[in-house]
């Protein structure tokens, strides 16, 4: 699913109007009908509705929703933000229709006229949509602050005050309990800084013309299962273990062999033909007994010291549980000098690179880095907001010719060509120790099987998230652990078939 800017969304509306030969007011009615049905479907119909409208098309949506609620015998009071200007044509037409049904319409001109909203009342926020370019101030800011004292706010298309594609951090923005938006995700919905404003997001499909989405270029997409199915390669009958590659994972240290076990198990569960784990001697018995399917090479005593003979591997992953040791800068230099194919770099390997930033220049082309936000900041600096973070990830991806998977809810994949992808699977239960090690194993295994680096990033994060979703249903978000994600990878693969 493509993620469009406000200007592109407007073009999509216009394209639909032209190619379906309908009026803009009819498209607005489609959206309003879906919002109305959602509200009634939530059994909100017996509450008192306070509908707040601006004079743009977002306000027109609000007026149409108010009319439909009144026709359904709901108690509705409408408030219009008055700036002394006429509204859009569709706003005026919906206001005329509403006047034929009710006189409970109020034009707000000062805080003296702000209404009292009871605890059980439902607020419909249709003040400002995607066209907002400046922070709210003055009367508008005061009104949003007043509305935010309510418990049950439903925002239409976008919480008022929130920008669709740039940071609204520290601005006054509606804090919705639910946001009803249309057709596709907006960039703002995918970034954690807006979580308290958006509440629960519900995308309503209003039937915009699909050809526009097919033809229109965009820098950002959110990955869905149909896209993943075009990447996934089912197994043919006449294959053997050599068909699916030989992977290596460089992992573990004293006290952190669990990370090595998780990464190794996940790599094998990803479908790789063979796996060799480079580990310190302290973890030999642990790995051999926990993951008997993996071969083990001792490469140090308590920590990894030297990694040799890597040419035979189809893919290499490094980082899970290796710790921070004075010899590790040399270890990573040694690894980078031996290979000229993409590798997966995670965890302490990223921290070591962050301490020795000249290593960034030596990373093999098209390698995959998997930092969480703090690791990302150590590597590349601390952005002031989430939008700057994804722009910085894209910049560094291009500069070093690498892929960066910025882990989190809707993990972001930055590509060297400037494209960015958001993963659509996963849940808060995956915020537990070891799930990053699992991702490293999956990515290394897929890369060894012959998936291209971008395919590996997209398929790996999607599978990782699906397995996490299955685990959360089975164990709950609170009780699930990283090993559960590995155990659920089989069912995750089945969902792609």
CSV table of C-alpha atoms in Angstrom, one decimal:
chain,number,residue,atom,x,y,z
A,1,UNK,CA,0.0,0.0,0.0
A,2,UNK,CA,1.4,3.4,-1.0
A,3,UNK,CA,1.6,6.2,1.4
A,4,UNK,CA,0.7,9.5,-0.3
A,5,UNK,CA,1.3,13.2,0.6
A,6,UNK,CA,-1.7,15.5,1.2
A,7,UNK,CA,-1.2,16.9,-2.3
A,8,UNK,CA,-1.3,13.4,-3.8
A,9,UNK,CA,-4.4,12.5,-1.8
A,10,UNK,CA,-6.1,15.6,-3.3
A,11,UNK,CA,-5.0,14.5,-6.8
A,12,UNK,CA,-6.4,11.0,-6.1
A,13,UNK,CA,-9.8,12.5,-5.2
A,14,UNK,CA,-9.8,14.6,-8.3
A,15,UNK,CA,-8.8,11.6,-10.4
A,16,UNK,CA,-11.6,9.5,-9.0
A,17,UNK,CA,-14.1,12.3,-9.6
A,18,UNK,CA,-13.1,12.6,-13.3
A,19,UNK,CA,-12.8,8.9,-14.1
A,20,UNK,CA,-15.9,7.8,-12.3
A,21,UNK,CA,-17.9,10.9,-13.4
A,22,UNK,CA,-19.2,11.7,-9.9
A,23,UNK,CA,-19.3,15.0,-8.0
A,24,UNK,CA,-17.0,15.8,-5.1
A,25,UNK,CA,-20.0,16.1,-2.9
A,26,UNK,CA,-20.9,12.4,-3.7
A,27,UNK,CA,-17.3,11.4,-2.8
A,28,UNK,CA,-17.8,13.2,0.5
A,29,UNK,CA,-21.1,11.4,1.1
A,30,UNK,CA,-19.3,8.1,0.6
A,31,UNK,CA,-16.8,9.0,3.3
A,32,UNK,CA,-19.5,10.3,5.7
A,33,UNK,CA,-21.7,7.2,5.2
A,34,UNK,CA,-18.8,4.9,6.2
A,35,UNK,CA,-18.0,7.0,9.2
A,36,UNK,CA,-21.7,7.0,10.2
A,37,UNK,CA,-21.9,3.2,9.9
A,38,UNK,CA,-18.7,2.8,12.0
A,39,UNK,CA,-20.1,5.0,14.8
A,40,UNK,CA,-23.5,3.2,14.8
A,41,UNK,CA,-21.7,-0.2,14.6
A,42,UNK,CA,-19.9,0.7,17.9
A,43,UNK,CA,-23.3,1.2,19.6
A,44,UNK,CA,-22.7,4.9,20.1
A,45,UNK,CA,-26.1,5.9,18.7
A,46,UNK,CA,-27.7,6.5,22.1
A,47,UNK,CA,-25.1,9.1,23.3
A,48,UNK,CA,-25.2,12.8,22.7
A,49,UNK,CA,-22.9,13.8,19.8
A,50,UNK,CA,-21.0,17.1,19.7
A,51,UNK,CA,-19.8,17.6,16.1
A,52,UNK,CA,-17.0,20.2,15.7
A,53,UNK,CA,-16.5,21.4,12.1
A,54,UNK,CA,-14.1,23.7,10.4
A,55,UNK,CA,-15.1,25.3,7.1
A,56,UNK,CA,-13.0,23.1,4.8
A,57,UNK,CA,-13.9,19.7,3.3
A,58,UNK,CA,-13.0,18.0,6.6
A,59,UNK,CA,-15.7,20.2,8.1
A,60,UNK,CA,-18.0,19.2,5.2
A,61,UNK,CA,-17.4,15.5,6.2
A,62,UNK,CA,-18.5,16.4,9.8
A,63,UNK,CA,-21.7,18.1,8.7
A,64,UNK,CA,-22.6,15.1,6.5
A,65,UNK,CA,-22.0,12.8,9.4
A,66,UNK,CA,-24.1,15.0,11.7
A,67,UNK,CA,-27.0,14.9,9.2
A,68,UNK,CA,-26.8,11.1,8.9
A,69,UNK,CA,-26.8,10.8,12.7
A,70,UNK,CA,-29.8,13.1,13.0
A,71,UNK,CA,-31.7,11.1,10.4
A,72,UNK,CA,-30.9,8.0,12.6
A,73,UNK,CA,-32.7,9.8,15.5
A,74,UNK,CA,-29.5,10.5,17.4
A,75,UNK,CA,-29.1,13.6,19.6
A,76,UNK,CA,-26.6,15.9,17.8
A,77,UNK,CA,-25.2,19.4,18.4
A,78,UNK,CA,-23.1,21.0,15.7
A,79,UNK,CA,-20.4,23.6,16.3
A,80,UNK,CA,-18.8,25.5,13.4
A,81,UNK,CA,-15.5,27.3,13.9
A,82,UNK,CA,-16.2,30.9,12.6
A,83,UNK,CA,-13.5,32.9,11.0
A,84,UNK,CA,-15.8,35.2,9.0
A,85,UNK,CA,-15.1,33.4,5.7
A,86,UNK,CA,-17.3,31.2,3.5
A,87,UNK,CA,-16.5,27.5,3.6
A,88,UNK,CA,-15.7,25.3,0.6
A,89,UNK,CA,-18.5,24.6,-1.8
A,90,UNK,CA,-19.1,21.2,-0.5
A,91,UNK,CA,-19.1,22.5,3.1
A,92,UNK,CA,-21.8,25.1,2.2
A,93,UNK,CA,-23.9,22.5,0.5
A,94,UNK,CA,-23.8,20.1,3.5
A,95,UNK,CA,-24.6,23.0,5.8
A,96,UNK,CA,-27.7,23.8,3.7
A,97,UNK,CA,-28.8,20.2,3.9
A,98,UNK,CA,-28.2,20.2,7.7
A,99,UNK,CA,-30.2,23.4,8.2
A,100,UNK,CA,-33.3,21.6,6.8
A,101,UNK,CA,-33.1,19.1,9.7
A,102,UNK,CA,-32.0,21.0,12.8
A,103,UNK,CA,-31.5,24.4,14.4
A,104,UNK,CA,-29.0,23.0,16.9
A,105,UNK,CA,-26.1,24.6,15.0
A,106,UNK,CA,-23.7,27.0,16.7
A,107,UNK,CA,-21.0,29.2,15.3
A,108,UNK,CA,-18.1,29.5,17.7
A,109,UNK,CA,-16.3,32.9,17.8
A,110,UNK,CA,-14.7,33.0,21.2
A,111,UNK,CA,-14.0,30.7,24.2
A,112,UNK,CA,-17.0,32.2,26.0
A,113,UNK,CA,-19.2,30.0,23.8
A,114,UNK,CA,-17.3,26.7,24.3
A,115,UNK,CA,-19.9,24.0,25.2
A,116,UNK,CA,-19.9,21.8,28.2
A,117,UNK,CA,-19.2,18.2,27.2
A,118,UNK,CA,-20.3,15.5,29.6
A,119,UNK,CA,-18.3,12.4,30.4
A,120,UNK,CA,-20.4,10.1,28.3
A,121,UNK,CA,-20.8,12.4,25.3
A,122,UNK,CA,-19.2,11.6,21.9
A,123,UNK,CA,-17.1,14.3,20.2
A,124,UNK,CA,-16.7,14.2,16.4
A,125,UNK,CA,-13.6,16.1,15.5
A,126,UNK,CA,-13.9,17.5,11.9
A,127,UNK,CA,-12.1,20.8,12.4
A,128,UNK,CA,-8.9,20.5,10.3
A,129,UNK,CA,-7.8,17.8,7.8
A,130,UNK,CA,-4.7,17.2,5.7
A,131,UNK,CA,-4.5,20.8,4.5
A,132,UNK,CA,-3.2,22.2,7.7
A,133,UNK,CA,0.2,23.8,7.3
A,134,UNK,CA,0.8,25.8,10.5
A,135,UNK,CA,0.5,25.0,14.2
A,136,UNK,CA,-2.8,25.9,15.8
A,137,UNK,CA,-2.8,29.2,17.7
A,138,UNK,CA,-5.2,31.6,19.3
A,139,UNK,CA,-8.9,30.6,19.2
A,140,UNK,CA,-8.4,27.3,17.3
A,141,UNK,CA,-5.7,26.2,19.8
A,142,UNK,CA,-7.9,27.1,22.7
A,143,UNK,CA,-10.8,25.1,21.2
A,144,UNK,CA,-8.7,22.0,20.6
A,145,UNK,CA,-7.4,22.2,24.2
A,146,UNK,CA,-11.0,22.4,25.4
A,147,UNK,CA,-12.1,19.4,23.3
A,148,UNK,CA,-9.2,17.4,24.7
A,149,UNK,CA,-10.8,17.5,28.1
A,150,UNK,CA,-13.3,15.0,26.7
A,151,UNK,CA,-13.1,11.3,27.1
A,152,UNK,CA,-14.5,10.1,23.8
A,153,UNK,CA,-13.2,11.8,20.7
A,154,UNK,CA,-13.5,10.4,17.2
A,155,UNK,CA,-11.4,12.3,14.7
A,156,UNK,CA,-12.3,12.3,11.0
A,157,UNK,CA,-9.5,11.6,8.5
A,158,UNK,CA,-6.8,13.2,10.8
A,159,UNK,CA,-6.8,14.5,14.4
A,160,UNK,CA,-7.1,18.3,14.1
A,161,UNK,CA,-3.7,20.0,14.5
A,162,UNK,CA,-1.8,16.9,13.3
A,163,UNK,CA,0.3,17.3,10.1
A,164,UNK,CA,0.0,14.4,7.7
A,165,UNK,CA,3.7,14.2,6.6
A,166,UNK,CA,5.8,16.3,9.0
A,167,UNK,CA,6.3,16.4,12.7
A,168,UNK,CA,3.7,18.0,15.0
A,169,UNK,CA,5.8,17.4,18.1
A,170,UNK,CA,5.0,20.0,20.9
A,171,UNK,CA,2.0,21.4,18.9
A,172,UNK,CA,-1.5,21.4,20.2
A,173,UNK,CA,-3.3,18.5,18.6
A,174,UNK,CA,-6.6,16.6,19.2
A,175,UNK,CA,-6.0,13.5,21.4
A,176,UNK,CA,-8.5,11.2,19.7
A,177,UNK,CA,-9.7,7.9,21.1
A,178,UNK,CA,-10.4,6.7,17.5
A,179,UNK,CA,-9.3,8.1,14.2
A,180,UNK,CA,-11.4,7.3,11.1
A,181,UNK,CA,-9.2,7.8,8.1
A,182,UNK,CA,-9.7,7.0,4.4
A,183,UNK,CA,-8.3,4.6,1.9
A,184,UNK,CA,-4.5,4.5,2.7
A,185,UNK,CA,-2.2,5.1,5.6
A,186,UNK,CA,-0.8,8.6,6.1
A,187,UNK,CA,2.8,8.9,7.1
A,188,UNK,CA,1.9,10.4,10.5
A,189,UNK,CA,0.0,7.3,11.5
A,190,UNK,CA,3.1,5.2,11.3
A,191,UNK,CA,5.3,7.1,13.8
A,192,UNK,CA,5.3,6.7,17.5
A,193,UNK,CA,5.4,10.4,18.4
A,194,UNK,CA,1.7,10.6,17.3
A,195,UNK,CA,0.4,7.6,19.2
A,196,UNK,CA,-1.4,9.6,21.8
A,197,UNK,CA,-3.2,11.8,19.2
A,198,UNK,CA,-4.4,9.0,16.9
A,199,UNK,CA,-5.7,6.5,19.4
A,200,UNK,CA,-7.1,3.4,17.6
A,201,UNK,CA,-6.8,3.9,13.8
A,202,UNK,CA,-9.6,2.6,11.5
A,203,UNK,CA,-9.0,2.8,7.7
A,204,UNK,CA,-12.2,3.1,5.7
A,205,UNK,CA,-12.1,2.2,2.0
A,206,UNK,CA,-14.1,4.9,0.2
A,207,UNK,CA,-13.5,3.5,-3.3
A,208,UNK,CA,-10.9,5.9,-4.7
A,209,UNK,CA,-9.9,4.8,-8.2
A,210,UNK,CA,-7.3,2.1,-8.0
A,211,UNK,CA,-5.5,3.1,-11.2
A,212,UNK,CA,-4.2,6.3,-9.6
A,213,UNK,CA,-2.4,4.2,-6.9
A,214,UNK,CA,-1.0,1.9,-9.5
A,215,UNK,CA,0.5,4.8,-11.5
A,216,UNK,CA,1.5,7.4,-8.9
A,217,UNK,CA,5.1,7.3,-7.7
A,218,UNK,CA,5.7,7.6,-4.0
A,219,UNK,CA,8.8,7.3,-1.7
A,220,UNK,CA,7.0,5.4,1.0
A,221,UNK,CA,5.0,2.2,1.2
A,222,UNK,CA,3.6,0.0,3.9
A,223,UNK,CA,4.1,-3.7,3.2
A,224,UNK,CA,1.1,-5.9,2.9
A,225,UNK,CA,0.7,-9.7,2.5
A,226,UNK,CA,0.0,-9.5,-1.3
A,227,UNK,CA,3.4,-7.8,-1.8
A,228,UNK,CA,5.1,-10.4,0.4
A,229,UNK,CA,3.5,-13.3,-1.6
A,230,UNK,CA,5.2,-12.0,-4.7
A,231,UNK,CA,8.6,-12.2,-2.9
A,232,UNK,CA,8.2,-15.6,-1.1
A,233,UNK,CA,9.6,-18.6,-3.0
A,234,UNK,CA,7.8,-21.9,-2.2
A,235,UNK,CA,9.9,-25.0,-2.2
A,236,UNK,CA,9.9,-27.3,-5.2
A,237,UNK,CA,10.0,-31.1,-4.7
A,238,UNK,CA,13.4,-31.9,-6.1
A,239,UNK,CA,15.6,-30.0,-3.7
A,240,UNK,CA,18.3,-30.7,-1.1
A,241,UNK,CA,19.9,-28.8,1.7
A,242,UNK,CA,22.5,-27.3,-0.6
A,243,UNK,CA,19.7,-25.6,-2.5
A,244,UNK,CA,18.9,-23.4,0.5
A,245,UNK,CA,22.4,-22.1,1.3
A,246,UNK,CA,24.9,-22.2,4.1
A,247,UNK,CA,24.7,-19.4,6.6
A,248,UNK,CA,27.0,-18.4,9.4
A,249,UNK,CA,26.1,-16.5,12.6
A,250,UNK,CA,28.9,-14.9,14.7
A,251,UNK,CA,27.3,-14.7,18.1
A,252,UNK,CA,27.5,-15.2,21.9
A,253,UNK,CA,29.9,-14.4,24.8
A,254,UNK,CA,30.1,-15.3,28.4
A,255,UNK,CA,26.7,-14.7,30.0
A,256,UNK,CA,25.0,-14.0,26.7
A,257,UNK,CA,24.8,-17.4,24.9
A,258,UNK,CA,21.0,-17.1,24.9
A,259,UNK,CA,21.3,-14.6,22.1
A,260,UNK,CA,23.4,-17.0,20.1
A,261,UNK,CA,20.8,-19.8,20.7
A,262,UNK,CA,17.9,-17.6,19.6
A,263,UNK,CA,19.7,-16.3,16.5
A,264,UNK,CA,20.8,-19.8,15.5
A,265,UNK,CA,17.3,-21.4,16.0
A,266,UNK,CA,15.6,-18.5,14.1
A,267,UNK,CA,18.1,-18.9,11.2
A,268,UNK,CA,17.3,-22.6,10.9
A,269,UNK,CA,13.6,-22.0,11.2
A,270,UNK,CA,13.8,-19.5,8.3
A,271,UNK,CA,14.5,-22.4,6.0
A,272,UNK,CA,18.3,-22.2,5.5
A,273,UNK,CA,19.9,-25.5,4.3
A,274,UNK,CA,22.9,-25.4,6.7
A,275,UNK,CA,24.1,-23.2,9.6
A,276,UNK,CA,27.5,-22.8,11.2
A,277,UNK,CA,27.7,-20.8,14.4
A,278,UNK,CA,30.9,-19.0,15.3
A,279,UNK,CA,30.9,-18.9,19.1
A,280,UNK,CA,33.3,-18.7,22.1
A,281,UNK,CA,34.4,-21.9,23.8
A,282,UNK,CA,32.3,-20.9,26.9
A,283,UNK,CA,29.1,-21.5,24.9
A,284,UNK,CA,30.0,-24.7,23.0
A,285,UNK,CA,28.1,-27.1,25.2
A,286,UNK,CA,25.1,-24.7,25.4
A,287,UNK,CA,24.8,-24.3,21.7
A,288,UNK,CA,25.4,-28.0,20.8
A,289,UNK,CA,22.7,-29.1,23.2
A,290,UNK,CA,20.2,-26.4,22.5
A,291,UNK,CA,20.6,-26.3,18.7
A,292,UNK,CA,21.9,-29.7,17.6
A,293,UNK,CA,21.0,-28.9,13.9
A,294,UNK,CA,23.7,-26.2,13.9
A,295,UNK,CA,27.4,-26.8,13.4
A,296,UNK,CA,29.7,-24.9,15.8
A,297,UNK,CA,33.1,-23.4,15.4
A,298,UNK,CA,35.0,-22.2,18.5
A,299,UNK,CA,36.4,-18.7,17.8
A,300,UNK,CA,37.6,-17.6,21.2
A,301,UNK,CA,37.3,-18.4,24.9
A,302,UNK,CA,34.8,-16.1,26.7
A,303,UNK,CA,34.4,-13.7,23.7
A,304,UNK,CA,34.8,-14.1,19.9
A,305,UNK,CA,38.4,-13.3,19.0
A,306,UNK,CA,38.9,-14.3,15.4
A,307,UNK,CA,36.6,-15.4,12.5
A,308,UNK,CA,38.2,-17.2,9.6
A,309,UNK,CA,37.3,-19.2,6.5
A,310,UNK,CA,34.1,-17.2,5.7
A,311,UNK,CA,34.3,-17.5,1.9
A,312,UNK,CA,32.2,-20.7,1.8
A,313,UNK,CA,29.1,-19.1,3.3
A,314,UNK,CA,26.2,-17.7,1.3
A,315,UNK,CA,25.4,-15.2,4.1
A,316,UNK,CA,26.8,-14.1,7.5
A,317,UNK,CA,25.1,-12.4,10.5
A,318,UNK,CA,27.0,-10.9,13.3
A,319,UNK,CA,26.2,-9.2,16.6
A,320,UNK,CA,23.7,-11.2,18.9
A,321,UNK,CA,25.3,-11.5,22.3
A,322,UNK,CA,28.9,-10.9,21.3
A,323,UNK,CA,29.3,-8.2,24.0
A,324,UNK,CA,31.7,-5.3,24.0
A,325,UNK,CA,35.4,-6.4,24.1
A,326,UNK,CA,38.6,-4.5,23.2
A,327,UNK,CA,39.4,-7.0,20.4
A,328,UNK,CA,36.0,-6.6,18.7
A,329,UNK,CA,37.0,-3.7,16.5
A,330,UNK,CA,39.7,-5.9,14.9
A,331,UNK,CA,37.2,-8.7,14.7
A,332,UNK,CA,34.8,-6.7,12.7
A,333,UNK,CA,37.5,-5.3,10.5
A,334,UNK,CA,38.6,-8.9,9.9
A,335,UNK,CA,35.1,-9.9,8.9
A,336,UNK,CA,34.5,-7.0,6.6
A,337,UNK,CA,37.9,-7.6,4.8
A,338,UNK,CA,37.0,-11.3,4.1
A,339,UNK,CA,33.7,-10.9,2.4
A,340,UNK,CA,32.3,-8.9,-0.5
A,341,UNK,CA,28.7,-10.0,-0.2
A,342,UNK,CA,26.0,-8.4,2.0
A,343,UNK,CA,26.0,-9.3,5.7
A,344,UNK,CA,23.5,-8.8,8.6
A,345,UNK,CA,24.8,-6.6,11.4
A,346,UNK,CA,22.9,-6.3,14.7
A,347,UNK,CA,23.2,-5.6,18.5
A,348,UNK,CA,26.7,-5.3,19.9
A,349,UNK,CA,28.2,-5.3,16.4
A,350,UNK,CA,26.4,-2.0,15.8
A,351,UNK,CA,27.6,-0.6,19.2
A,352,UNK,CA,31.2,-1.5,18.3
A,353,UNK,CA,30.8,0.3,14.9
A,354,UNK,CA,29.3,3.3,16.7
A,355,UNK,CA,32.4,3.5,18.9
A,356,UNK,CA,34.6,3.2,15.8
A,357,UNK,CA,32.7,5.0,13.1
A,358,UNK,CA,35.4,4.6,10.5
A,359,UNK,CA,34.1,1.0,10.2
A,360,UNK,CA,31.0,2.4,8.5
A,361,UNK,CA,33.0,3.0,5.3
A,362,UNK,CA,34.1,-0.7,5.3
A,363,UNK,CA,30.7,-2.3,5.5
A,364,UNK,CA,30.1,-4.6,2.5
A,365,UNK,CA,27.7,-3.0,0.0
A,366,UNK,CA,24.0,-3.7,0.4
A,367,UNK,CA,24.5,-5.1,3.9
A,368,UNK,CA,21.6,-5.0,6.4
A,369,UNK,CA,21.8,-3.1,9.7
A,370,UNK,CA,19.1,-3.7,12.3
A,371,UNK,CA,19.3,-1.0,15.0
A,372,UNK,CA,16.7,-0.1,17.5
A,373,UNK,CA,16.3,3.6,18.1
A,374,UNK,CA,19.0,4.0,20.7
A,375,UNK,CA,21.5,2.0,18.6
A,376,UNK,CA,20.6,4.1,15.6
A,377,UNK,CA,21.3,7.3,17.6
A,378,UNK,CA,24.7,6.0,18.6
A,379,UNK,CA,25.5,5.3,15.0
A,380,UNK,CA,24.2,8.4,13.3
A,381,UNK,CA,23.2,11.0,15.9
A,382,UNK,CA,20.0,11.9,17.7
A,383,UNK,CA,17.2,13.4,15.6
A,384,UNK,CA,14.7,15.8,17.2
A,385,UNK,CA,11.6,13.8,16.0
A,386,UNK,CA,10.5,10.6,14.3
A,387,UNK,CA,10.2,12.3,10.9
A,388,UNK,CA,13.8,13.4,11.1
A,389,UNK,CA,14.8,9.9,12.1
A,390,UNK,CA,13.4,8.3,9.0
A,391,UNK,CA,14.9,11.0,6.8
A,392,UNK,CA,18.3,10.4,8.5
A,393,UNK,CA,18.0,6.7,8.0
A,394,UNK,CA,17.4,7.3,4.3
A,395,UNK,CA,20.3,9.6,4.1
A,396,UNK,CA,22.7,7.2,5.7
A,397,UNK,CA,21.4,4.3,3.7
A,398,UNK,CA,22.3,6.1,0.5
A,399,UNK,CA,25.6,7.4,1.9
A,400,UNK,CA,26.9,4.0,2.9
A,401,UNK,CA,25.0,1.9,0.3
A,402,UNK,CA,23.3,-0.2,3.0
A,403,UNK,CA,19.8,-1.2,4.1
A,404,UNK,CA,18.8,0.0,7.5
A,405,UNK,CA,15.9,-1.7,9.4
A,406,UNK,CA,14.9,0.7,12.1
A,407,UNK,CA,13.1,-1.6,14.5
A,408,UNK,CA,9.9,-0.7,16.3
A,409,UNK,CA,6.2,-0.8,15.7
A,410,UNK,CA,5.9,-0.4,11.9
A,411,UNK,CA,9.6,-1.1,11.6
A,412,UNK,CA,11.1,1.2,8.9
A,413,UNK,CA,13.3,-0.1,6.1
A,414,UNK,CA,15.5,2.6,4.5
A,415,UNK,CA,16.9,1.7,1.1
A,416,UNK,CA,19.9,3.1,-0.8
A,417,UNK,CA,17.8,4.2,-3.7
A,418,UNK,CA,15.8,6.5,-1.4
A,419,UNK,CA,12.7,4.4,-1.0
A,420,UNK,CA,11.3,3.6,2.4
A,421,UNK,CA,9.0,0.7,3.5
A,422,UNK,CA,7.0,0.3,6.8
A,423,UNK,CA,6.3,-3.2,8.0
A,424,UNK,CA,2.7,-3.9,8.9
A,425,UNK,CA,3.0,-6.9,11.2
A,426,UNK,CA,4.1,-7.3,14.9
A,427,UNK,CA,2.8,-6.1,18.2
A,428,UNK,CA,3.9,-4.7,21.6
A,429,UNK,CA,4.4,-8.2,23.0
A,430,UNK,CA,7.6,-8.3,20.9
A,431,UNK,CA,9.1,-5.6,23.2
A,432,UNK,CA,11.0,-8.3,25.0
A,433,UNK,CA,14.6,-9.4,25.3
A,434,UNK,CA,15.8,-11.5,22.4
A,435,UNK,CA,13.3,-10.7,19.6
A,436,UNK,CA,16.0,-8.7,17.8
A,437,UNK,CA,18.3,-11.7,17.9
A,438,UNK,CA,15.5,-13.7,16.3
A,439,UNK,CA,15.2,-11.1,13.5
A,440,UNK,CA,18.9,-11.3,12.8
A,441,UNK,CA,18.7,-15.1,12.5
A,442,UNK,CA,15.7,-14.9,10.1
A,443,UNK,CA,17.4,-12.3,7.9
A,444,UNK,CA,20.6,-14.2,7.7
A,445,UNK,CA,18.8,-17.4,6.8
A,446,UNK,CA,16.8,-15.7,4.0
A,447,UNK,CA,19.8,-14.0,2.6
A,448,UNK,CA,21.6,-17.3,2.5
A,449,UNK,CA,18.7,-18.8,0.5
A,450,UNK,CA,19.2,-16.4,-2.3
A,451,UNK,CA,16.7,-13.7,-1.5
A,452,UNK,CA,18.0,-10.2,-2.6
A,453,UNK,CA,18.8,-7.8,0.3
A,454,UNK,CA,15.6,-5.8,-0.2
A,455,UNK,CA,13.5,-8.9,-0.5
A,456,UNK,CA,15.2,-10.2,2.7
A,457,UNK,CA,14.4,-7.0,4.6
A,458,UNK,CA,10.7,-7.0,3.5
A,459,UNK,CA,10.1,-10.8,3.9
A,460,UNK,CA,12.1,-11.1,7.1
A,461,UNK,CA,10.5,-8.3,9.0
A,462,UNK,CA,7.1,-9.4,7.8
A,463,UNK,CA,7.6,-13.0,8.9
A,464,UNK,CA,9.1,-11.9,12.2
A,465,UNK,CA,6.0,-9.8,12.8
A,466,UNK,CA,3.5,-12.4,11.8
A,467,UNK,CA,5.2,-15.0,14.1
A,468,UNK,CA,5.0,-12.4,16.9
A,469,UNK,CA,1.3,-11.8,16.2
A,470,UNK,CA,0.6,-15.5,16.4
A,471,UNK,CA,2.6,-15.8,19.6
A,472,UNK,CA,0.7,-12.9,21.2
A,473,UNK,CA,-2.6,-14.6,20.4
A,474,UNK,CA,-1.3,-17.9,21.9
A,475,UNK,CA,0.5,-16.5,25.0
A,476,UNK,CA,-0.7,-12.9,25.3
A,477,UNK,CA,1.5,-9.8,24.7
A,478,UNK,CA,2.6,-9.8,28.4
A,479,UNK,CA,3.6,-13.5,28.6
A,480,UNK,CA,5.2,-14.2,25.2
A,481,UNK,CA,9.0,-14.4,25.0
A,482,UNK,CA,11.4,-14.4,22.1
A,483,UNK,CA,11.5,-18.2,21.8
A,484,UNK,CA,7.8,-18.2,21.2
A,485,UNK,CA,8.3,-16.1,18.0
A,486,UNK,CA,10.7,-18.8,16.7
A,487,UNK,CA,8.2,-21.5,17.5
A,488,UNK,CA,5.5,-19.7,15.6
A,489,UNK,CA,7.5,-19.2,12.4
A,490,UNK,CA,6.1,-22.3,10.8
A,491,UNK,CA,2.5,-21.0,11.0
A,492,UNK,CA,3.8,-17.7,9.8
A,493,UNK,CA,5.2,-19.3,6.6
A,494,UNK,CA,1.9,-21.2,6.1
A,495,UNK,CA,0.0,-17.9,6.0
A,496,UNK,CA,2.1,-17.0,2.9
A,497,UNK,CA,1.0,-20.2,1.1
